Amino acid sequence: AQSVTQLGSHVSVSEGALVLLRCNYSSSVPPYLFWYVQYPNQGLQLLLKYTTGATLVKGINGFEAEFKKSETSFHLTKPSAHMSDAAEYFCAVSIIQGAQKLVFGQGTRLTINP
Amino acid sequence: DADVTQTPRNRITKTGKRIMLECSQTKGHDRMYWYRQDPGLGLQLIYYSFDVKDINKGEISDGYSVSRQAQAKFSLSLESAIPNQTALYFCATSDFRGTQYFGPGTRLTVL
């Protein structure tokens, strides 16, 4: 079975600082990996995804993530935080074969300090 | 217009009442999902449907039922609501690559 662990339920950074949100997964088959963002009072919006090919994936709003199979990780980064990045971020994994269901991590709330 | 819509957006009800949450999509996707979100728990899958004739239970289906009225419509029902069903509920659709697209959510409070 697949599972996702997000390290840190709450991360706080200063505006302009590096953002690093950690995600580790377990999967018995090659996974598809996703990062979603949820702004207050809104649904989830896809930030980026990894399916196959290049392991460094670029998404919207300057975010990127790197798939590291040896570390079973898919950490999300942004070089310079902006106040508008304050939101909750969810990592998710899905299997390719069979049912296409997403398994979500518990979420990380990102706070940006001025 | 939004691709995935949910009604109502907010609902307060009493224990024992029957509640229906509705979801409509204009993305033309066959796959639809219902999740609930609780603080600190992420999203948990309640039910999912891969086409009109296919309904599957998710991780936490007890106390819930669904109806897939058409490709574009997928409803979630709570037959007899209880307070621990107070949560944020999301509907989603999925394309063939597995990317899911979410509605804005329904905030349900059961008193």
PDB file of C-alpha atoms in Angstrom:
ATOM      1  CA  ALA A   1       0.000   0.000   0.000  1.00  0.00           C
ATOM      2  CA  GLN A   2       1.079   3.556  -0.627  1.00  0.00           C
ATOM      3  CA  SER A   3       1.635   6.133   2.070  1.00  0.00           C
ATOM      4  CA  VAL A   4       2.906   9.681   2.319  1.00  0.00           C
ATOM      5  CA  THR A   5       4.638  11.416   5.204  1.00  0.00           C
ATOM      6  CA  GLN A   6       5.074  15.164   5.299  1.00  0.00           C
ATOM      7  CA  LEU A   7       7.695  16.219   7.813  1.00  0.00           C
ATOM      8  CA  GLY A   8       6.473  19.211   9.769  1.00  0.00           C
ATOM      9  CA  SER A   9       2.839  20.153  10.069  1.00  0.00           C
ATOM     10  CA  HIS A  10       3.830  23.815  10.226  1.00  0.00           C
ATOM     11  CA  VAL A  11       6.751  25.590   8.553  1.00  0.00           C
ATOM     12  CA  SER A  12       7.534  29.271   9.012  1.00  0.00           C
ATOM     13  CA  VAL A  13      10.000  31.240   6.850  1.00  0.00           C
ATOM     14  CA  SER A  14      10.832  34.882   6.271  1.00  0.00           C
ATOM     15  CA  GLU A  15       9.849  36.641   3.075  1.00  0.00           C
ATOM     16  CA  GLY A  16      12.656  36.137   0.551  1.00  0.00           C
ATOM     17  CA  ALA A  17      14.009  33.027   2.265  1.00  0.00           C
ATOM     18  CA  LEU A  18      14.192  29.523   0.848  1.00  0.00           C
ATOM     19  CA  VAL A  19      11.063  27.400   1.190  1.00  0.00           C
ATOM     20  CA  LEU A  20      11.598  23.657   1.741  1.00  0.00           C
ATOM     21  CA  LEU A  21       8.635  21.367   2.394  1.00  0.00           C
ATOM     22  CA  ARG A  22       9.516  17.718   2.900  1.00  0.00           C
ATOM     23  CA  CYS A  23       7.635  14.706   1.573  1.00  0.00           C
ATOM     24  CA  ASN A  24       8.562  11.042   1.773  1.00  0.00           C
ATOM     25  CA  TYR A  25       6.506   8.274   0.240  1.00  0.00           C
ATOM     26  CA  SER A  26       6.274   4.528   0.194  1.00  0.00           C
ATOM     27  CA  SER A  27       5.087   2.604  -2.820  1.00  0.00           C
ATOM     28  CA  SER A  28       5.673  -0.915  -4.094  1.00  0.00           C
ATOM     29  CA  VAL A  29       5.413   0.232  -7.706  1.00  0.00           C
ATOM     30  CA  PRO A  30       6.735   3.304  -9.532  1.00  0.00           C
ATOM     31  CA  PRO A  31       4.668   6.184  -8.207  1.00  0.00           C
ATOM     32  CA  TYR A  32       3.129   9.286  -9.624  1.00  0.00           C
ATOM     33  CA  LEU A  33       3.782  12.146  -7.190  1.00  0.00           C
ATOM     34  CA  PHE A  34       1.912  15.403  -6.744  1.00  0.00           C
ATOM     35  CA  TRP A  35       2.028  18.612  -4.758  1.00  0.00           C
ATOM     36  CA  TYR A  36      -1.202  20.514  -4.210  1.00  0.00           C
ATOM     37  CA  VAL A  37      -1.716  23.903  -2.559  1.00  0.00           C
ATOM     38  CA  GLN A  38      -4.788  25.005  -0.633  1.00  0.00           C
ATOM     39  CA  TYR A  39      -5.350  28.702  -0.026  1.00  0.00           C
ATOM     40  CA  PRO A  40      -7.754  29.714   2.754  1.00  0.00           C
ATOM     41  CA  ASN A  41     -11.382  28.855   1.987  1.00  0.00           C
ATOM     42  CA  GLN A  42     -10.499  27.300  -1.345  1.00  0.00           C
ATOM     43  CA  GLY A  43     -10.147  23.852  -2.849  1.00  0.00           C
ATOM     44  CA  LEU A  44      -6.859  22.191  -3.719  1.00  0.00           C
ATOM     45  CA  GLN A  45      -4.912  23.400  -6.736  1.00  0.00           C
ATOM     46  CA  LEU A  46      -2.234  21.381  -8.505  1.00  0.00           C
ATOM     47  CA  LEU A  47       1.247  22.871  -8.084  1.00  0.00           C
ATOM     48  CA  LEU A  48       3.256  20.236  -9.925  1.00  0.00           C
ATOM     49  CA  LYS A  49       3.486  16.533 -10.610  1.00  0.00           C
ATOM     50  CA  TYR A  50       6.028  13.859 -11.418  1.00  0.00           C
ATOM     51  CA  THR A  51       5.061  10.946 -13.643  1.00  0.00           C
ATOM     52  CA  THR A  52       8.085   9.764 -15.596  1.00  0.00           C
ATOM     53  CA  GLY A  53      11.167  11.295 -17.161  1.00  0.00           C
ATOM     54  CA  ALA A  54      13.020  14.265 -15.717  1.00  0.00           C
ATOM     55  CA  THR A  55      13.263  14.003 -11.971  1.00  0.00           C
ATOM     56  CA  LEU A  56      13.312  17.770 -11.385  1.00  0.00           C
ATOM     57  CA  VAL A  57       9.812  19.082 -11.944  1.00  0.00           C
ATOM     58  CA  LYS A  58       8.892  22.737 -12.223  1.00  0.00           C
ATOM     59  CA  GLY A  59       5.466  23.963 -11.255  1.00  0.00           C
ATOM     60  CA  ILE A  60       3.478  27.134 -10.934  1.00  0.00           C
ATOM     61  CA  ASN A  61       4.426  30.174  -8.845  1.00  0.00           C
ATOM     62  CA  GLY A  62       8.160  29.361  -8.930  1.00  0.00           C
ATOM     63  CA  PHE A  63       7.929  26.052  -7.076  1.00  0.00           C
ATOM     64  CA  GLU A  64       9.841  22.944  -8.029  1.00  0.00           C
ATOM     65  CA  ALA A  65      10.310  19.434  -6.656  1.00  0.00           C
ATOM     66  CA  GLU A  66      12.832  16.687  -7.207  1.00  0.00           C
ATOM     67  CA  PHE A  67      11.972  12.994  -7.291  1.00  0.00           C
ATOM     68  CA  LYS A  68      14.697  11.001  -5.545  1.00  0.00           C
ATOM     69  CA  LYS A  69      13.969   7.305  -5.826  1.00  0.00           C
ATOM     70  CA  SER A  70      16.870   6.252  -3.596  1.00  0.00           C
ATOM     71  CA  GLU A  71      15.571   8.470  -0.803  1.00  0.00           C
ATOM     72  CA  THR A  72      11.847   7.907  -1.587  1.00  0.00           C
ATOM     73  CA  SER A  73      11.442  11.655  -1.389  1.00  0.00           C
ATOM     74  CA  PHE A  74       9.705  14.412  -3.335  1.00  0.00           C
ATOM     75  CA  HIS A  75      10.549  17.624  -1.502  1.00  0.00           C
ATOM     76  CA  LEU A  76       9.061  20.935  -2.615  1.00  0.00           C
ATOM     77  CA  THR A  77      11.249  24.039  -2.848  1.00  0.00           C
ATOM     78  CA  LYS A  78      11.080  27.689  -3.821  1.00  0.00           C
ATOM     79  CA  PRO A  79      14.200  29.876  -3.773  1.00  0.00           C
ATOM     80  CA  SER A  80      12.534  33.007  -2.449  1.00  0.00           C
ATOM     81  CA  ALA A  81       9.308  33.027  -0.431  1.00  0.00           C
ATOM     82  CA  HIS A  82       6.584  35.556  -1.104  1.00  0.00           C
ATOM     83  CA  MET A  83       3.794  36.573   1.231  1.00  0.00           C
ATOM     84  CA  SER A  84       1.281  35.114  -1.217  1.00  0.00           C
ATOM     85  CA  ASP A  85       2.808  31.642  -0.724  1.00  0.00           C
ATOM     86  CA  ALA A  86       1.162  31.355   2.701  1.00  0.00           C
ATOM     87  CA  ALA A  87      -1.133  28.334   2.388  1.00  0.00           C
ATOM     88  CA  GLU A  88      -1.400  24.643   3.198  1.00  0.00           C
ATOM     89  CA  TYR A  89       0.540  22.245   1.000  1.00  0.00           C
ATOM     90  CA  PHE A  90      -0.263  18.597   0.406  1.00  0.00           C
ATOM     91  CA  CYS A  91       1.944  15.903  -1.056  1.00  0.00           C
ATOM     92  CA  ALA A  92       0.170  12.943  -2.679  1.00  0.00           C
ATOM     93  CA  VAL A  93       1.079   9.659  -4.317  1.00  0.00           C
ATOM     94  CA  SER A  94      -0.827   7.543  -6.775  1.00  0.00           C
ATOM     95  CA  ILE A  95      -0.117   4.174  -8.327  1.00  0.00           C
ATOM     96  CA  ILE A  96      -0.071   3.736 -12.049  1.00  0.00           C
ATOM     97  CA  GLN A  97      -1.636   0.328 -12.284  1.00  0.00           C
ATOM     98  CA  GLY A  98      -5.201  -0.331 -11.263  1.00  0.00           C
ATOM     99  CA  ALA A  99      -7.297   2.215  -9.494  1.00  0.00           C
ATOM    100  CA  GLN A 100      -6.067   5.764  -9.842  1.00  0.00           C
ATOM    101  CA  LYS A 101      -6.485   6.918  -6.281  1.00  0.00           C
ATOM    102  CA  LEU A 102      -4.471   9.602  -4.561  1.00  0.00           C
ATOM    103  CA  VAL A 103      -3.097   9.041  -1.071  1.00  0.00           C
ATOM    104  CA  PHE A 104      -2.436  12.355   0.650  1.00  0.00           C
ATOM    105  CA  GLY A 105      -0.020  13.393   3.341  1.00  0.00           C
ATOM    106  CA  GLN A 106      -1.375  15.223   6.360  1.00  0.00           C
ATOM    107  CA  GLY A 107      -0.426  18.636   4.989  1.00  0.00           C
ATOM    108  CA  THR A 108       2.079  21.352   5.902  1.00  0.00           C
ATOM    109  CA  ARG A 109       0.931  24.845   6.732  1.00  0.00           C
ATOM    110  CA  LEU A 110       3.397  27.419   5.409  1.00  0.00           C
ATOM    111  CA  THR A 111       3.582  30.804   7.143  1.00  0.00           C
ATOM    112  CA  ILE A 112       5.576  33.691   5.669  1.00  0.00           C
ATOM    113  CA  ASN A 113       6.968  36.291   8.060  1.00  0.00           C
ATOM    114  CA  PRO A 114       7.461  39.846   6.786  1.00  0.00           C
TER     115      PRO A 114
ATOM    116  CA  ASP B   1     -17.208  29.269 -14.682  1.00  0.00           C
ATOM    117  CA  ALA B   2     -15.567  26.755 -12.367  1.00  0.00           C
ATOM    118  CA  ASP B   3     -14.878  23.299 -13.787  1.00  0.00           C
ATOM    119  CA  VAL B   4     -15.927  21.502 -10.583  1.00  0.00           C
ATOM    120  CA  THR B   5     -18.738  22.970  -8.520  1.00  0.00           C
ATOM    121  CA  GLN B   6     -20.142  21.913  -5.177  1.00  0.00           C
ATOM    122  CA  THR B   7     -23.416  22.793  -3.488  1.00  0.00           C
ATOM    123  CA  PRO B   8     -24.013  23.888  -0.844  1.00  0.00           C
ATOM    124  CA  ARG B   9     -20.785  25.638   0.156  1.00  0.00           C
ATOM    125  CA  ASN B  10     -21.764  25.705   3.807  1.00  0.00           C
ATOM    126  CA  ARG B  11     -24.327  23.670   5.729  1.00  0.00           C
ATOM    127  CA  ILE B  12     -25.281  23.425   9.363  1.00  0.00           C
ATOM    128  CA  THR B  13     -27.525  20.546  10.347  1.00  0.00           C
ATOM    129  CA  LYS B  14     -28.604  18.550  13.371  1.00  0.00           C
ATOM    130  CA  THR B  15     -27.759  15.038  14.467  1.00  0.00           C
ATOM    131  CA  GLY B  16     -29.918  12.449  12.740  1.00  0.00           C
ATOM    132  CA  LYS B  17     -30.787  14.541   9.699  1.00  0.00           C
ATOM    133  CA  ARG B  18     -30.241  13.314   6.139  1.00  0.00           C
ATOM    134  CA  ILE B  19     -27.907  15.502   4.121  1.00  0.00           C
ATOM    135  CA  MET B  20     -26.965  15.486   0.445  1.00  0.00           C
ATOM    136  CA  LEU B  21     -23.920  17.220  -0.974  1.00  0.00           C
ATOM    137  CA  GLU B  22     -23.829  17.690  -4.707  1.00  0.00           C
ATOM    138  CA  CYS B  23     -20.987  17.891  -7.193  1.00  0.00           C
ATOM    139  CA  SER B  24     -21.044  18.794 -10.860  1.00  0.00           C
ATOM    140  CA  GLN B  25     -18.205  18.968 -13.365  1.00  0.00           C
ATOM    141  CA  THR B  26     -17.751  20.317 -16.867  1.00  0.00           C
ATOM    142  CA  LYS B  27     -14.327  18.752 -17.503  1.00  0.00           C
ATOM    143  CA  GLY B  28     -15.756  15.685 -19.229  1.00  0.00           C
ATOM    144  CA  HIS B  29     -13.902  13.312 -16.918  1.00  0.00           C
ATOM    145  CA  ASP B  30     -15.245   9.851 -16.152  1.00  0.00           C
ATOM    146  CA  ARG B  31     -13.550   9.593 -12.763  1.00  0.00           C
ATOM    147  CA  MET B  32     -14.983  11.376  -9.739  1.00  0.00           C
ATOM    148  CA  TYR B  33     -14.123  11.303  -6.045  1.00  0.00           C
ATOM    149  CA  TRP B  34     -15.399  12.430  -2.644  1.00  0.00           C
ATOM    150  CA  TYR B  35     -12.948  13.308   0.144  1.00  0.00           C
ATOM    151  CA  ARG B  36     -13.260  14.686   3.631  1.00  0.00           C
ATOM    152  CA  GLN B  37     -10.653  16.937   5.188  1.00  0.00           C
ATOM    153  CA  ASP B  38     -10.031  17.135   8.912  1.00  0.00           C
ATOM    154  CA  PRO B  39      -7.312  19.335  10.464  1.00  0.00           C
ATOM    155  CA  GLY B  40      -4.015  17.457  10.716  1.00  0.00           C
ATOM    156  CA  LEU B  41      -5.301  14.434   8.816  1.00  0.00           C
ATOM    157  CA  GLY B  42      -5.046  15.559   5.223  1.00  0.00           C
ATOM    158  CA  LEU B  43      -7.696  14.273   2.836  1.00  0.00           C
ATOM    159  CA  GLN B  44      -9.333  10.900   3.245  1.00  0.00           C
ATOM    160  CA  LEU B  45     -11.141   9.158   0.393  1.00  0.00           C
ATOM    161  CA  ILE B  46     -14.810   8.388   1.033  1.00  0.00           C
ATOM    162  CA  TYR B  47     -16.030   7.034  -2.326  1.00  0.00           C
ATOM    163  CA  TYR B  48     -14.918   7.084  -5.932  1.00  0.00           C
ATOM    164  CA  SER B  49     -16.494   6.326  -9.281  1.00  0.00           C
ATOM    165  CA  PHE B  50     -14.779   5.493 -12.549  1.00  0.00           C
ATOM    166  CA  ASP B  51     -17.943   5.759 -14.621  1.00  0.00           C
ATOM    167  CA  VAL B  52     -21.703   5.946 -14.163  1.00  0.00           C
ATOM    168  CA  LYS B  53     -22.011   2.216 -13.453  1.00  0.00           C
ATOM    169  CA  ASP B  54     -18.936   1.930 -11.239  1.00  0.00           C
ATOM    170  CA  ILE B  55     -18.974   2.957  -7.554  1.00  0.00           C
ATOM    171  CA  ASN B  56     -16.232   2.025  -5.086  1.00  0.00           C
ATOM    172  CA  LYS B  57     -15.743   2.498  -1.362  1.00  0.00           C
ATOM    173  CA  GLY B  58     -12.770   4.453  -0.139  1.00  0.00           C
ATOM    174  CA  GLU B  59     -10.977   4.441   3.203  1.00  0.00           C
ATOM    175  CA  ILE B  60     -13.824   5.883   5.279  1.00  0.00           C
ATOM    176  CA  SER B  61     -17.141   5.017   3.606  1.00  0.00           C
ATOM    177  CA  ASP B  62     -19.069   4.018   6.751  1.00  0.00           C
ATOM    178  CA  GLY B  63     -21.987   6.394   7.338  1.00  0.00           C
ATOM    179  CA  TYR B  64     -21.911   7.712   3.770  1.00  0.00           C
ATOM    180  CA  SER B  65     -23.489   6.750   0.444  1.00  0.00           C
ATOM    181  CA  VAL B  66     -23.129   8.110  -3.081  1.00  0.00           C
ATOM    182  CA  SER B  67     -25.042   8.350  -6.322  1.00  0.00           C
ATOM    183  CA  ARG B  68     -23.593   8.892  -9.792  1.00  0.00           C
ATOM    184  CA  GLN B  69     -26.545  10.357 -11.642  1.00  0.00           C
ATOM    185  CA  ALA B  70     -24.634  11.136 -14.830  1.00  0.00           C
ATOM    186  CA  GLN B  71     -21.058  11.488 -16.016  1.00  0.00           C
ATOM    187  CA  ALA B  72     -21.104  15.065 -14.750  1.00  0.00           C
ATOM    188  CA  LYS B  73     -22.851  14.560 -11.402  1.00  0.00           C
ATOM    189  CA  PHE B  74     -21.764  12.735  -8.242  1.00  0.00           C
ATOM    190  CA  SER B  75     -23.656  13.203  -4.967  1.00  0.00           C
ATOM    191  CA  LEU B  76     -22.654  12.299  -1.434  1.00  0.00           C
ATOM    192  CA  SER B  77     -25.290  11.527   1.206  1.00  0.00           C
ATOM    193  CA  LEU B  78     -25.155  11.271   4.954  1.00  0.00           C
ATOM    194  CA  GLU B  79     -28.194   9.184   5.837  1.00  0.00           C
ATOM    195  CA  SER B  80     -28.192  10.119   9.511  1.00  0.00           C
ATOM    196  CA  ALA B  81     -25.641  12.799  10.278  1.00  0.00           C
ATOM    197  CA  ILE B  82     -23.559  12.640  13.447  1.00  0.00           C
ATOM    198  CA  PRO B  83     -21.278  15.296  14.989  1.00  0.00           C
ATOM    199  CA  ASN B  84     -18.029  13.530  14.057  1.00  0.00           C
ATOM    200  CA  GLN B  85     -18.986  13.985  10.406  1.00  0.00           C
ATOM    201  CA  THR B  86     -18.363  17.686  10.847  1.00  0.00           C
ATOM    202  CA  ALA B  87     -15.640  18.368   8.280  1.00  0.00           C
ATOM    203  CA  LEU B  88     -14.750  19.980   4.971  1.00  0.00           C
ATOM    204  CA  TYR B  89     -15.867  17.842   2.029  1.00  0.00           C
ATOM    205  CA  PHE B  90     -14.265  17.974  -1.410  1.00  0.00           C
ATOM    206  CA  CYS B  91     -15.329  16.571  -4.734  1.00  0.00           C
ATOM    207  CA  ALA B  92     -12.696  15.924  -7.404  1.00  0.00           C
ATOM    208  CA  THR B  93     -12.432  14.641 -10.958  1.00  0.00           C
ATOM    209  CA  SER B  94      -9.486  12.935 -12.578  1.00  0.00           C
ATOM    210  CA  ASP B  95      -8.049  12.855 -16.070  1.00  0.00           C
ATOM    211  CA  PHE B  96      -6.505   9.716 -17.574  1.00  0.00           C
ATOM    212  CA  ARG B  97      -3.057  10.683 -16.257  1.00  0.00           C
ATOM    213  CA  GLY B  98      -4.346  10.641 -12.686  1.00  0.00           C
ATOM    214  CA  THR B  99      -4.252  14.383 -12.075  1.00  0.00           C
ATOM    215  CA  GLN B 100      -7.162  15.341  -9.848  1.00  0.00           C
ATOM    216  CA  TYR B 101      -9.080  18.612 -10.045  1.00  0.00           C
ATOM    217  CA  PHE B 102     -10.906  19.747  -6.933  1.00  0.00           C
ATOM    218  CA  GLY B 103     -14.074  21.669  -6.242  1.00  0.00           C
ATOM    219  CA  PRO B 104     -14.163  24.541  -3.731  1.00  0.00           C
ATOM    220  CA  GLY B 105     -15.416  22.364  -0.885  1.00  0.00           C
ATOM    221  CA  THR B 106     -18.483  22.147   1.348  1.00  0.00           C
ATOM    222  CA  ARG B 107     -18.114  23.009   5.014  1.00  0.00           C
ATOM    223  CA  LEU B 108     -20.521  20.782   6.962  1.00  0.00           C
ATOM    224  CA  THR B 109     -21.305  21.246  10.638  1.00  0.00           C
ATOM    225  CA  VAL B 110     -23.395  18.663  12.474  1.00  0.00           C
ATOM    226  CA  LEU B 111     -24.731  19.873  15.808  1.00  0.00           C
TER     227      LEU B 111
END
